[in-house]
CSV table of C-alpha atoms and ligand atoms in Angstrom, one decimal:
chain,number,residue,atom,x,y,z
A,737,MET,CA,-19.4,59.3,14.8
A,738,SER,CA,-17.2,56.9,17.4
A,739,SER,CA,-19.1,54.0,19.6
A,740,PRO,CA,-19.5,54.6,22.9
A,741,ALA,CA,-18.1,52.3,25.6
A,742,PHE,CA,-19.8,50.6,27.7
A,743,ALA,CA,-18.9,49.9,31.3
A,744,ALA,CA,-20.8,46.7,31.8
A,745,THR,CA,-23.1,44.3,29.8
A,746,ILE,CA,-25.8,42.5,31.5
A,747,LYS,CA,-27.4,39.6,29.5
A,748,LEU,CA,-31.1,38.6,29.5
A,749,GLY,CA,-31.5,35.6,30.1
A,750,GLY,CA,-28.7,33.0,30.7
A,751,ASP,CA,-27.2,31.2,28.0
A,752,ASN,CA,-29.0,27.7,28.9
A,753,GLY,CA,-31.9,29.9,29.0
A,754,GLU,CA,-32.6,30.7,32.7
A,755,LEU,CA,-34.2,33.3,33.9
A,756,GLY,CA,-32.1,36.0,35.2
A,757,PHE,CA,-29.8,39.0,34.8
A,758,TYR,CA,-26.1,37.4,34.0
A,759,PRO,CA,-24.5,38.8,35.6
A,760,PRO,CA,-27.1,40.0,38.4
A,761,SER,CA,-25.0,42.2,40.4
A,762,ILE,CA,-22.7,45.0,38.9
A,763,THR,CA,-21.0,48.0,40.0
A,764,VAL,CA,-20.1,51.0,37.6
A,765,LYS,CA,-19.0,54.5,38.3
A,766,ALA,CA,-21.6,57.2,37.4
A,767,GLY,CA,-21.9,58.1,33.9
A,768,GLU,CA,-20.9,55.3,32.9
A,769,THR,CA,-23.2,53.6,30.2
A,770,ILE,CA,-24.8,50.0,30.4
A,771,GLU,CA,-26.0,48.1,28.0
A,772,PHE,CA,-28.5,45.4,28.3
A,773,VAL,CA,-28.3,43.0,25.6
A,774,ASN,CA,-31.4,39.9,25.0
A,775,ASN,CA,-29.9,36.8,24.9
A,776,LYS,CA,-32.3,34.0,25.9
A,777,ALA,CA,-35.9,33.0,26.8
A,778,PHE,CA,-36.9,36.0,26.1
A,779,PRO,CA,-39.4,37.9,25.9
A,780,HIS,CA,-37.3,40.3,28.9
A,781,ASN,CA,-37.8,44.4,29.5
A,782,VAL,CA,-36.0,45.8,32.3
A,783,VAL,CA,-38.6,47.9,35.1
A,784,PHE,CA,-36.6,49.7,38.1
A,785,ASP,CA,-37.9,49.4,41.4
A,786,GLU,CA,-39.2,52.5,42.7
A,787,ASP,CA,-38.8,51.6,46.2
A,788,ASN,CA,-35.2,50.2,45.6
A,789,VAL,CA,-33.3,53.0,44.0
A,790,PRO,CA,-31.7,56.3,45.2
A,791,ALA,CA,-34.1,58.8,46.3
A,792,GLY,CA,-35.3,61.7,43.9
A,793,VAL,CA,-34.6,59.4,41.1
A,794,ASN,CA,-37.6,58.7,38.7
A,795,VAL,CA,-37.7,55.3,37.9
A,796,ASP,CA,-40.2,56.0,34.9
A,797,ALA,CA,-37.4,57.9,33.0
A,798,ILE,CA,-34.9,55.0,33.7
A,799,SER,CA,-36.7,51.7,32.6
A,800,HIS,CA,-37.8,50.3,29.5
A,801,GLU,CA,-41.1,48.7,29.6
A,802,ASP,CA,-41.0,47.7,25.9
A,803,TYR,CA,-40.7,43.9,26.1
A,804,LEU,CA,-37.3,42.8,24.0
A,805,ASN,CA,-38.4,39.7,21.6
A,806,GLY,CA,-35.3,39.7,19.5
A,807,PRO,CA,-31.7,38.0,19.9
A,808,GLY,CA,-29.6,40.8,20.6
A,809,GLU,CA,-31.9,43.7,21.0
A,810,LYS,CA,-30.2,46.2,23.3
A,811,VAL,CA,-31.0,49.2,25.6
A,812,THR,CA,-28.9,51.3,27.7
A,813,ASN,CA,-28.8,53.3,30.8
A,814,LYS,CA,-26.6,56.0,32.2
A,815,PHE,CA,-26.9,56.9,36.1
A,816,ASP,CA,-26.1,60.0,37.5
A,817,THR,CA,-26.7,59.6,40.6
A,818,PRO,CA,-24.8,57.3,42.8
A,819,GLY,CA,-26.4,54.4,44.8
A,820,THR,CA,-28.2,51.2,44.8
A,821,TYR,CA,-30.5,50.5,41.2
A,822,GLY,CA,-32.6,47.5,41.6
A,823,TYR,CA,-34.6,45.9,38.7
A,824,TYR,CA,-36.6,43.3,37.3
A,825,CYS,CA,-37.9,41.9,34.0
A,826,GLU,CA,-42.1,42.4,34.5
A,827,PRO,CA,-42.8,38.4,32.9
A,828,HIS,CA,-40.5,37.0,35.2
A,829,GLN,CA,-40.6,38.8,38.3
A,830,GLY,CA,-42.3,35.9,39.8
A,831,ALA,CA,-39.3,33.5,38.8
A,832,GLY,CA,-37.1,35.8,39.9
A,833,MET,CA,-35.8,37.3,37.3
A,834,ALA,CA,-34.2,40.1,39.3
A,835,GLY,CA,-31.2,42.3,39.2
A,836,LYS,CA,-29.3,45.0,40.9
A,837,ILE,CA,-26.7,48.1,39.7
A,838,ILE,CA,-24.8,49.9,42.2
A,839,VAL,CA,-23.2,53.4,40.8
A,840,GLN,CA,-20.7,54.9,42.7
B,1998,CU,CU1,-37.0,38.0,31.5
């Protein structure tokens, strides 16, 4: 098996423990795979905002609600529908931990 080539990697938590996704905004092409990697200040999760995804996208199917508790834990996503996808971390939503993925 060949390892997949990731179009982008998003860190969960900044290197100094900041509560955020880094980078907070990325642009990828439809069909490209992105990975979220647990970094600092976990637990984190990745939940897509049903009010901020392209029409017809099922956020339950693309969200990763299970908490990532260990360093280096990863989840991946691949988007087929172009548009803007907003997402956030449930434990840190109140602290503004949110991001945006633009799929072209
Ligand atoms: Cu978080």
